[in-house]
Short mmCIF file of C-alpha atoms and ligand atoms in Angstrom, two decimals:
data_model
loop_
_atom_site.label_atom_id
_atom_site.label_comp_id
_atom_site.label_asym_id
_atom_site.label_seq_id
_atom_site.Cartn_x
_atom_site.Cartn_y
_atom_site.Cartn_z
CA UNK A 1 -21.72 58.78 -45.35
CA UNK A 2 -23.75 55.83 -44.15
CA UNK A 3 -27.48 56.21 -44.76
CA UNK A 4 -29.48 54.16 -42.29
CA UNK A 5 -33.06 53.85 -43.54
CA UNK A 6 -35.63 53.05 -40.84
CA UNK A 7 -35.39 54.19 -37.21
CA UNK A 8 -36.88 51.12 -35.54
CA UNK A 9 -34.74 49.25 -33.03
CA UNK A 10 -32.56 47.74 -35.78
CA UNK A 11 -31.86 51.11 -37.40
CA UNK A 12 -31.26 52.84 -34.07
CA UNK A 13 -28.84 50.13 -32.95
CA UNK A 14 -27.01 50.18 -36.31
CA UNK A 15 -26.76 53.98 -36.31
CA UNK A 16 -25.44 54.11 -32.75
CA UNK A 17 -22.86 51.36 -33.38
CA UNK A 18 -21.64 52.97 -36.62
CA UNK A 19 -21.28 56.38 -34.98
CA UNK A 20 -19.45 54.78 -32.08
CA UNK A 21 -17.06 53.26 -34.65
CA UNK A 22 -16.41 56.75 -36.00
CA UNK A 23 -18.53 56.59 -39.16
CA UNK A 24 -20.78 59.50 -40.22
CA UNK A 25 -24.47 58.54 -40.18
CA UNK A 26 -27.75 59.98 -41.45
CA UNK A 27 -30.83 58.16 -40.21
CA UNK A 28 -33.91 58.51 -42.44
CA UNK A 29 -37.28 57.57 -40.92
CA UNK A 30 -40.59 57.50 -42.79
CA UNK A 31 -42.73 58.28 -39.73
CA UNK A 32 -42.75 61.51 -37.72
CA UNK A 33 -41.23 59.61 -34.78
CA UNK A 34 -38.71 56.82 -34.29
CA UNK A 35 -39.14 53.38 -32.71
CA UNK A 36 -41.09 51.57 -35.44
CA UNK A 37 -43.00 48.66 -33.96
CA UNK A 38 -41.64 49.55 -30.49
CA UNK A 39 -42.64 53.19 -30.28
CA UNK A 40 -44.52 55.75 -28.22
CA UNK A 41 -47.62 57.21 -29.84
CA UNK A 42 -47.86 61.03 -30.03
CA UNK A 43 -49.64 61.17 -26.63
CA UNK A 44 -46.85 59.11 -25.04
CA UNK A 45 -48.75 55.79 -24.89
CA UNK A 46 -46.68 52.78 -25.96
CA UNK A 47 -47.95 51.12 -29.14
CA UNK A 48 -47.81 47.91 -27.11
CA UNK A 49 -46.31 46.38 -23.99
CA UNK A 50 -42.74 45.33 -24.69
CA UNK A 51 -40.93 42.97 -22.34
CA UNK A 52 -37.28 41.94 -22.44
CA UNK A 53 -35.63 39.02 -20.71
CA UNK A 54 -32.12 38.65 -19.33
CA UNK A 55 -31.14 36.51 -22.34
CA UNK A 56 -31.65 39.56 -24.59
CA UNK A 57 -28.01 40.56 -24.32
CA UNK A 58 -27.85 42.78 -27.42
CA UNK A 59 -31.03 44.67 -26.50
CA UNK A 60 -29.94 45.21 -22.88
CA UNK A 61 -26.44 46.15 -24.10
CA UNK A 62 -27.99 48.77 -26.36
CA UNK A 63 -29.97 50.19 -23.44
CA UNK A 64 -26.70 50.37 -21.50
CA UNK A 65 -24.95 52.08 -24.40
CA UNK A 66 -27.60 54.81 -24.65
CA UNK A 67 -27.82 55.27 -20.87
CA UNK A 68 -31.38 53.91 -20.64
CA UNK A 69 -30.87 50.61 -18.81
CA UNK A 70 -32.01 51.95 -15.43
CA UNK A 71 -35.47 52.68 -16.87
CA UNK A 72 -36.09 48.93 -17.39
CA UNK A 73 -37.31 47.43 -14.16
CA UNK A 74 -37.90 43.86 -13.08
CA UNK A 75 -41.55 43.89 -11.97
CA UNK A 76 -41.82 40.33 -10.67
CA UNK A 77 -38.45 39.13 -9.35
CA UNK A 78 -40.07 36.43 -7.16
CA UNK A 79 -41.95 34.72 -9.97
CA UNK A 80 -44.66 35.72 -12.42
CA UNK A 81 -48.13 36.00 -10.84
CA UNK A 82 -50.52 33.94 -12.97
CA UNK A 83 -54.30 33.87 -12.57
CA UNK A 84 -56.38 31.16 -14.24
CA UNK A 85 -59.79 32.64 -14.96
CA UNK A 86 -61.30 29.24 -15.73
CA UNK A 87 -60.98 27.96 -12.17
CA UNK A 88 -59.86 31.07 -10.25
CA UNK A 89 -56.56 29.48 -9.18
CA UNK A 90 -53.53 31.70 -8.78
CA UNK A 91 -49.85 30.99 -8.44
CA UNK A 92 -46.37 32.43 -8.80
CA UNK A 93 -44.47 30.81 -11.67
CA UNK A 94 -40.72 30.75 -12.15
CA UNK A 95 -40.05 31.52 -15.79
CA UNK A 96 -37.05 29.21 -15.83
CA UNK A 97 -37.56 25.46 -15.40
CA UNK A 98 -34.53 25.65 -13.10
CA UNK A 99 -36.76 27.53 -10.69
CA UNK A 100 -39.33 24.73 -10.56
CA UNK A 101 -37.46 22.87 -7.86
CA UNK A 102 -39.58 25.06 -5.60
CA UNK A 103 -43.06 23.57 -5.47
CA UNK A 104 -44.59 27.01 -5.02
CA UNK A 105 -43.03 28.30 -8.25
CA UNK A 106 -44.29 25.59 -10.61
CA UNK A 107 -46.70 26.19 -13.51
CA UNK A 108 -49.91 24.23 -13.79
CA UNK A 109 -49.63 20.76 -15.28
CA UNK A 110 -45.92 20.36 -14.70
CA UNK A 111 -44.59 16.79 -14.44
CA UNK A 112 -41.20 15.19 -15.11
CA UNK A 113 -42.49 13.82 -18.42
CA UNK A 114 -43.86 17.19 -19.49
CA UNK A 115 -40.60 18.97 -18.63
CA UNK A 116 -38.65 16.29 -20.51
CA UNK A 117 -40.88 16.78 -23.55
CA UNK A 118 -40.29 20.53 -23.44
CA UNK A 119 -36.53 20.08 -22.97
CA UNK A 120 -36.48 17.71 -25.95
CA UNK A 121 -37.84 20.52 -28.11
CA UNK A 122 -34.63 22.47 -27.51
CA UNK A 123 -32.70 19.75 -29.35
CA UNK A 124 -32.50 19.53 -33.13
CA UNK A 125 -35.41 17.47 -34.41
CA UNK A 126 -38.46 17.31 -36.61
CA UNK A 127 -40.14 20.65 -37.22
CA UNK A 128 -43.85 20.40 -36.37
CA UNK A 129 -46.33 22.47 -34.45
CA UNK A 130 -45.74 22.95 -30.74
CA UNK A 131 -49.29 21.71 -30.03
CA UNK A 132 -48.51 18.43 -31.83
CA UNK A 133 -45.21 18.03 -30.00
CA UNK A 134 -46.76 18.65 -26.57
CA UNK A 135 -50.10 16.90 -27.20
CA UNK A 136 -49.51 14.35 -24.44
CA UNK A 137 -49.21 17.09 -21.84
CA UNK A 138 -52.31 19.21 -22.32
CA UNK A 139 -52.33 20.77 -18.83
CA UNK A 140 -48.70 21.83 -19.10
CA UNK A 141 -49.29 23.02 -22.66
CA UNK A 142 -52.06 25.26 -21.44
CA UNK A 143 -50.40 26.34 -18.18
CA UNK A 144 -46.91 27.16 -19.44
CA UNK A 145 -46.10 26.37 -23.07
CA UNK A 146 -49.04 28.26 -24.59
CA UNK A 147 -48.22 31.56 -22.84
CA UNK A 148 -44.50 31.15 -23.52
CA UNK A 149 -45.07 30.50 -27.22
CA UNK A 150 -47.58 33.31 -27.62
CA UNK A 151 -45.18 35.72 -25.88
CA UNK A 152 -42.06 34.67 -27.75
CA UNK A 153 -43.45 33.80 -31.19
CA UNK A 154 -46.75 35.74 -31.34
CA UNK A 155 -48.21 32.60 -32.88
CA UNK A 156 -50.61 30.12 -31.20
CA UNK A 157 -49.19 26.70 -30.33
CA UNK A 158 -51.49 25.03 -32.88
CA UNK A 159 -49.61 26.96 -35.58
CA UNK A 160 -46.16 27.71 -34.13
CA UNK A 161 -43.16 25.65 -35.22
CA UNK A 162 -40.97 23.71 -32.79
CA UNK A 163 -37.77 24.79 -34.58
CA UNK A 164 -38.56 28.42 -33.82
CA UNK A 165 -39.42 27.61 -30.21
CA UNK A 166 -36.13 25.70 -29.88
CA UNK A 167 -34.24 28.91 -30.63
CA UNK A 168 -35.88 30.47 -27.60
CA UNK A 169 -35.62 27.46 -25.28
CA UNK A 170 -31.88 27.07 -25.89
CA UNK A 171 -31.33 30.56 -24.50
CA UNK A 172 -33.29 30.12 -21.29
CA UNK A 173 -30.78 27.97 -19.37
CA UNK A 174 -28.13 30.61 -18.62
CA UNK A 175 -28.15 32.31 -15.20
CA UNK A 176 -30.47 35.32 -15.24
CA UNK A 177 -31.73 34.50 -18.73
CA UNK A 178 -35.40 34.50 -17.71
CA UNK A 179 -35.40 37.69 -15.64
CA UNK A 180 -38.22 39.79 -17.05
CA UNK A 181 -37.88 43.54 -17.66
CA UNK A 182 -40.33 46.22 -18.75
CA UNK A 183 -39.93 49.95 -19.31
CA UNK A 184 -40.90 51.83 -16.16
CA UNK A 185 -42.14 54.96 -17.91
CA UNK A 186 -42.65 53.75 -21.46
CA UNK A 187 -40.84 53.07 -24.71
CA UNK A 188 -40.45 56.79 -25.48
CA UNK A 189 -38.59 57.93 -22.37
CA UNK A 190 -36.96 54.55 -21.68
CA UNK A 191 -35.67 53.67 -25.14
CA UNK A 192 -36.47 55.81 -28.19
CA UNK A 193 -35.70 59.27 -26.81
CA UNK A 194 -32.38 58.25 -25.19
CA UNK A 195 -31.42 56.44 -28.42
CA UNK A 196 -32.05 59.55 -30.51
CA UNK A 197 -30.20 61.70 -27.98
CA UNK A 198 -27.20 59.33 -28.04
CA UNK A 199 -27.16 59.30 -31.85
CA UNK A 200 -27.25 63.09 -32.02
CA UNK A 201 -24.60 63.41 -29.28
CA UNK A 202 -22.30 61.22 -31.39
CA UNK A 203 -22.79 63.59 -34.36
CA UNK A 204 -25.48 61.62 -36.24
CA UNK A 205 -28.29 63.31 -38.16
CA UNK A 206 -31.86 62.08 -37.77
CA UNK A 207 -34.38 62.99 -40.48
CA UNK A 208 -38.02 62.19 -39.62
CA UNK A 209 -40.80 62.15 -42.24
CA UNK A 210 -38.24 61.00 -44.77
CA UNK A 211 -39.60 57.89 -46.45
CA UNK A 212 -37.38 56.08 -48.93
CA UNK A 213 -39.69 55.93 -51.93
CA UNK A 214 -37.41 54.23 -54.40
CA UNK A 215 -33.89 53.03 -54.70
CA UNK A 216 -31.83 53.09 -57.94
CA UNK A 217 -29.30 50.37 -58.50
CA UNK A 218 -27.05 48.75 -61.02
CA UNK A 219 -26.58 44.99 -60.86
CA UNK A 220 -24.36 45.10 -57.82
CA UNK A 221 -24.66 48.56 -56.23
CA UNK A 222 -27.28 51.00 -54.98
CA UNK A 223 -26.72 54.27 -56.85
CA UNK A 224 -29.36 56.69 -55.52
CA UNK A 225 -31.93 57.02 -52.74
CA UNK A 226 -35.17 58.80 -53.65
CA UNK A 227 -36.26 60.06 -50.25
CA UNK A 228 -39.16 62.29 -49.30
CA UNK A 229 -36.60 65.05 -48.59
CA UNK A 230 -34.98 64.69 -52.02
CA UNK A 231 -32.70 62.44 -54.02
CA UNK A 232 -29.30 61.42 -52.69
CA UNK A 233 -26.79 60.18 -55.27
CA UNK A 234 -24.56 57.65 -53.56
CA UNK A 235 -20.81 58.31 -53.77
CA UNK A 236 -18.48 55.29 -54.09
CA UNK A 237 -17.61 55.37 -50.38
CA UNK A 238 -21.27 55.72 -49.23
CA UNK A 239 -23.13 52.80 -47.70
CA UNK A 240 -26.79 52.04 -47.00
CA UNK A 241 -28.23 50.09 -44.07
CA UNK A 242 -31.81 49.22 -45.03
CA UNK A 243 -33.55 48.63 -41.69
CA UNK A 244 -37.18 48.54 -42.83
CA UNK A 245 -39.86 45.88 -42.26
CA UNK A 246 -40.05 42.95 -44.70
CA UNK A 247 -42.94 44.34 -46.74
CA UNK A 248 -40.94 47.50 -47.42
CA UNK A 249 -37.70 45.64 -48.18
CA UNK A 250 -39.47 43.51 -50.78
CA UNK A 251 -41.04 46.64 -52.30
CA UNK A 252 -37.69 48.42 -52.57
CA UNK A 253 -35.49 45.49 -53.60
CA UNK A 254 -35.86 42.37 -55.70
CA UNK A 255 -35.00 38.82 -54.63
CA UNK A 256 -35.21 39.35 -50.89
CA UNK A 257 -36.03 36.28 -48.86
CA UNK A 258 -38.59 37.70 -46.44
CA UNK A 259 -41.55 36.47 -44.38
CA UNK A 260 -44.83 37.34 -46.05
CA UNK A 261 -47.44 36.47 -43.40
CA UNK A 262 -47.78 38.40 -40.19
CA UNK A 263 -49.70 38.12 -36.93
CA UNK A 264 -51.36 41.01 -35.08
CA UNK A 265 -51.03 42.18 -31.49
CA UNK A 266 -53.78 44.21 -29.86
CA UNK A 267 -53.08 46.36 -26.82
CA UNK A 268 -55.72 48.05 -24.71
CA UNK A 269 -54.52 50.98 -22.62
CA UNK A 270 -56.70 52.04 -19.70
CA UNK A 271 -56.31 55.51 -18.22
CA UNK A 272 -56.16 54.22 -14.66
CA UNK A 273 -53.61 55.91 -12.45
CA UNK A 274 -52.69 54.56 -9.08
CA UNK A 275 -49.98 54.01 -6.55
CA UNK A 276 -47.56 51.18 -6.28
CA UNK A 277 -44.68 49.69 -8.21
CA UNK A 278 -44.84 48.41 -11.77
CA UNK A 279 -46.54 44.98 -11.87
CA UNK A 280 -46.88 42.33 -14.54
CA UNK A 281 -49.51 39.57 -14.30
CA UNK A 282 -50.20 36.62 -16.59
CA UNK A 283 -53.73 35.40 -17.34
CA UNK A 284 -54.93 31.97 -18.44
CA UNK A 285 -58.34 31.24 -19.93
CA UNK A 286 -58.70 34.92 -20.75
CA UNK A 287 -58.99 37.33 -23.63
CA UNK A 288 -55.73 39.04 -22.56
CA UNK A 289 -52.47 37.28 -21.83
CA UNK A 290 -50.65 39.96 -19.85
CA UNK A 291 -51.58 42.85 -17.61
CA UNK A 292 -48.98 45.60 -17.14
CA UNK A 293 -49.75 47.98 -14.30
CA UNK A 294 -47.82 51.23 -14.20
CA UNK A 295 -48.58 54.26 -12.03
CA UNK A 296 -49.78 56.17 -15.11
CA UNK A 297 -51.91 53.45 -16.73
CA UNK A 298 -52.81 49.81 -17.16
CA UNK A 299 -52.22 47.98 -20.43
CA UNK A 300 -53.26 44.52 -21.53
CA UNK A 301 -51.89 42.52 -24.43
CA UNK A 302 -53.74 40.21 -26.80
CA UNK A 303 -51.02 38.53 -28.87
CA UNK A 304 -51.80 36.59 -32.04
CA UNK A 305 -55.23 38.23 -31.76
CA UNK A 306 -56.56 37.66 -35.27
CA UNK A 307 -60.21 37.86 -34.20
CA UNK A 308 -59.61 40.66 -31.68
CA UNK A 309 -57.85 42.79 -34.30
CA UNK A 310 -61.20 42.82 -36.14
CA UNK A 311 -63.29 43.51 -33.04
CA UNK A 312 -64.34 47.01 -31.97
CA UNK A 313 -62.50 48.50 -28.99
CA UNK A 314 -65.89 49.23 -27.36
CA UNK A 315 -66.64 45.54 -27.06
CA UNK A 316 -63.09 44.50 -26.09
CA UNK A 317 -62.62 47.08 -23.33
CA UNK A 318 -65.29 45.89 -20.82
CA UNK A 319 -64.13 42.27 -21.18
CA UNK A 320 -60.49 43.24 -20.68
CA UNK A 321 -61.30 45.45 -17.71
CA UNK A 322 -63.16 42.60 -15.97
CA UNK A 323 -60.03 40.47 -16.37
CA UNK A 324 -57.80 43.27 -15.04
CA UNK A 325 -60.01 43.67 -11.97
CA UNK A 326 -59.88 39.93 -11.34
CA UNK A 327 -56.07 40.03 -11.51
CA UNK A 328 -55.96 43.06 -9.19
CA UNK A 329 -58.17 41.27 -6.70
CA UNK A 330 -56.30 37.95 -6.91
CA UNK A 331 -52.91 39.53 -6.26
CA UNK A 332 -54.05 42.41 -4.03
CA UNK A 333 -52.71 45.06 -6.36
CA UNK A 334 -52.85 48.38 -4.51
CA UNK A 335 -55.18 51.27 -5.35
CA UNK A 336 -58.73 51.60 -6.63
CA UNK A 337 -60.10 49.22 -9.26
CA UNK A 338 -63.57 50.61 -10.01
CA UNK A 339 -66.17 48.41 -11.65
CA UNK A 340 -66.63 50.74 -14.63
CA UNK A 341 -63.78 50.64 -17.12
CA UNK A 342 -61.74 53.85 -17.27
CA UNK A 343 -61.28 55.44 -20.71
CA UNK A 344 -59.58 52.94 -22.97
CA UNK A 345 -57.47 53.28 -26.06
CA UNK A 346 -56.97 50.29 -28.37
CA UNK A 347 -53.84 49.98 -30.49
CA UNK A 348 -54.00 47.29 -33.15
CA UNK A 349 -50.71 46.39 -34.76
CA UNK A 350 -51.86 44.21 -37.64
CA UNK A 351 -48.39 43.23 -38.78
CA UNK A 352 -46.70 43.00 -35.39
CA UNK A 353 -44.41 40.07 -36.22
CA UNK A 354 -44.12 37.30 -38.81
CA UNK A 355 -46.10 34.12 -38.17
CA UNK A 356 -43.62 31.54 -36.92
CA UNK A 357 -44.89 28.35 -38.51
CA UNK A 358 -42.98 25.12 -39.15
CA UNK A 359 -40.91 25.30 -42.32
CA UNK A 360 -37.78 26.97 -43.60
CA UNK A 361 -36.71 30.07 -41.71
CA UNK A 362 -36.01 32.98 -44.08
CA UNK A 363 -32.31 33.89 -43.97
CA UNK A 364 -31.78 36.86 -46.27
CA UNK A 365 -28.21 37.71 -47.26
CA UNK A 366 -27.09 40.55 -44.99
CA UNK A 367 -25.01 42.20 -47.71
CA UNK A 368 -27.68 42.43 -50.35
CA UNK A 369 -25.65 44.71 -52.65
CA UNK A 370 -21.98 45.71 -52.50
CA UNK A 371 -22.90 48.93 -50.68
CA UNK A 372 -26.23 47.93 -49.08
CA UNK A 373 -26.80 45.73 -46.06
CA UNK A 374 -30.10 44.63 -44.55
CA UNK A 375 -31.16 44.93 -40.91
CA UNK A 376 -34.43 44.27 -39.09
CA UNK A 377 -35.87 41.61 -36.79
CA UNK A 378 -36.86 39.45 -39.78
CA UNK A 379 -33.28 39.35 -41.12
CA UNK A 380 -31.89 37.62 -38.00
CA UNK A 381 -32.62 33.93 -38.58
CA UNK A 382 -31.35 32.78 -35.18
CA UNK A 383 -34.30 34.14 -33.19
CA UNK A 384 -37.98 34.89 -33.70
CA UNK A 385 -38.78 38.52 -34.55
CA UNK A 386 -38.22 40.42 -31.32
CA UNK A 387 -36.36 43.46 -30.03
CA UNK A 388 -33.38 41.19 -29.47
CA UNK A 389 -33.42 39.96 -33.08
CA UNK A 390 -33.69 43.58 -34.27
CA UNK A 391 -30.77 44.65 -32.05
CA UNK A 392 -28.60 41.70 -33.13
CA UNK A 393 -29.36 42.44 -36.77
CA UNK A 394 -28.49 46.12 -36.28
CA UNK A 395 -25.11 45.22 -34.78
CA UNK A 396 -24.41 42.75 -37.59
CA UNK A 397 -25.39 45.32 -40.23
CA UNK A 398 -23.12 47.93 -38.62
CA UNK A 399 -20.19 45.49 -38.72
CA UNK A 400 -20.82 44.81 -42.42
CA UNK A 401 -21.30 48.46 -43.36
CA UNK A 402 -18.46 50.01 -41.30
C1 FAD B 501 -47.55 45.45 -30.05
C2 FAD B 501 -46.21 44.79 -30.13
C3 FAD B 501 -45.68 44.16 -29.01
C4 FAD B 501 -44.42 43.57 -29.08
N1 FAD B 501 -43.92 43.02 -27.95
C5 FAD B 501 -42.63 42.62 -27.94
C6 FAD B 501 -42.02 42.21 -26.73
O1 FAD B 501 -42.64 42.18 -25.68
N2 FAD B 501 -40.70 41.85 -26.77
C7 FAD B 501 -39.97 41.89 -27.92
O2 FAD B 501 -38.77 41.59 -27.88
N3 FAD B 501 -40.55 42.25 -29.09
C8 FAD B 501 -41.84 42.62 -29.13
N4 FAD B 501 -42.41 43.04 -30.30
C9 FAD B 501 -41.64 42.96 -31.54
C10 FAD B 501 -40.69 44.15 -31.68
O3 FAD B 501 -41.41 45.36 -31.52
C11 FAD B 501 -40.07 44.13 -33.07
O4 FAD B 501 -39.47 42.88 -33.29
C12 FAD B 501 -39.02 45.21 -33.25
O5 FAD B 501 -39.43 46.45 -32.74
C13 FAD B 501 -38.71 45.33 -34.75
O6 FAD B 501 -37.75 46.35 -34.96
P1 FAD B 501 -37.17 46.60 -36.41
O7 FAD B 501 -36.26 47.76 -36.30
O8 FAD B 501 -36.64 45.34 -36.97
O9 FAD B 501 -38.44 46.94 -37.33
P2 FAD B 501 -39.47 48.16 -37.22
O10 FAD B 501 -39.76 48.45 -35.83
O11 FAD B 501 -40.60 47.80 -38.12
O12 FAD B 501 -38.68 49.40 -37.81
C14 FAD B 501 -38.65 49.72 -39.17
C15 FAD B 501 -38.66 51.24 -39.31
O13 FAD B 501 -38.56 51.55 -40.69
C16 FAD B 501 -39.44 52.61 -40.99
N5 FAD B 501 -39.72 52.54 -42.43
C17 FAD B 501 -40.51 51.66 -43.09
N6 FAD B 501 -40.46 51.89 -44.40
C18 FAD B 501 -39.60 52.93 -44.58
C19 FAD B 501 -39.13 53.63 -45.74
N7 FAD B 501 -39.52 53.27 -46.97
N8 FAD B 501 -38.29 54.66 -45.56
C20 FAD B 501 -37.87 55.03 -44.31
N9 FAD B 501 -38.28 54.38 -43.19
C21 FAD B 501 -39.12 53.35 -43.33
C22 FAD B 501 -40.66 52.31 -40.11
O14 FAD B 501 -41.46 53.47 -39.94
C23 FAD B 501 -39.98 51.86 -38.83
O15 FAD B 501 -39.68 52.94 -37.98
C24 FAD B 501 -43.69 43.58 -30.29
C25 FAD B 501 -44.23 44.19 -31.42
C26 FAD B 501 -45.47 44.79 -31.35
C27 FAD B 501 -46.02 45.46 -32.58
#
């Protein structure tokens, strides 16, 4: 038996891959539902807007494997609508620099020197903050690099490391790499539920509310799992995939190289229903960075929102709604956009992702014990913590454990 502990993306991907390879799997999840940091709340609301790009091959491959790929739509195929609230200017921006040959798809502040400076960051070099590296190009930093870094690293440019950004930049050149996808109906119906259905259809067992409290081990092997549902003594042929967040891995195991500092993401979900396709709008000079409009609601994202994570939802909501209305007006989004904010729900994920500062990138050994391998976004040193990193780590863990 292979015990996969943690049903976030990494655990779901590992479980599905192991079952596909013919191995028996039990998936133990501490929470009542699966999905981890990419989950639907009990009322169906996403914990936060999750976007994928075409470069996320493992994540998109997983969606294909579980029959959920069609639920991920490309809201802005012609370029990302971006509204600058400081001066009211609006534009469509190609997410790939290759698209900037079109004048009407360029971000603010772009110049040959600025693009060269950004391209240089993709090459191996000194690790420093992105703000330091791009200091000579403040308009481009604000108009393109800031939003890119916040989206990819969940860390402001004044803090984010260039080595981490380089990992992202190097993946953006391939054809289709910057196509942006979001779940049409939400993370529940478009990822988590199909993943659980696929795992069960392959003969896997999923046990919710089954926290791993403690793990017994000798020097080289895990010997027992003390789960909420009871203790499992591990037979010689059993394996464990530990797909939990870093703070849980360091609690359960010793000597794990794991990130210790995390950055929050705040999402505000407005109960505004309306017609029209899914839309995705970027904001500059605003509280919120992204507006996601779906027929059943509007959500805004405040990444790296240290101050906002401490602020009351009642004071955030009217500010966010004003920004949403401005975006709706600027890009003629269909439907009603009343002045008064609709009911709003705030979801604050205080440990959304590790802070991606300059410095060594943790690279924990995948096979931590003879019969235990690690998975999770933080265990994949080749990318910042994202769905793609979680999916890649799940595939790697499945290969090791099979
Ligand atoms: C609001 C928000 C927005 C984001 N936006 C994006 C985005 O747009 N694009 C993107 O690519 N990424 C985004 N991310 C990051 C992405 O969600 C994560 O990188 C990814 O989901 C991590 O998956 P994981 O499986 O590694 O970890 P987790 O999702 O943390 O999964 C770990 C699982 O283990 C369970 N667990 C913990 N302890 C135990 C235990 N002791 N026993 C059993 N189970 C346990 C947890 O309940 C959880 O289900 C976002 C994250 C947040 C929070």
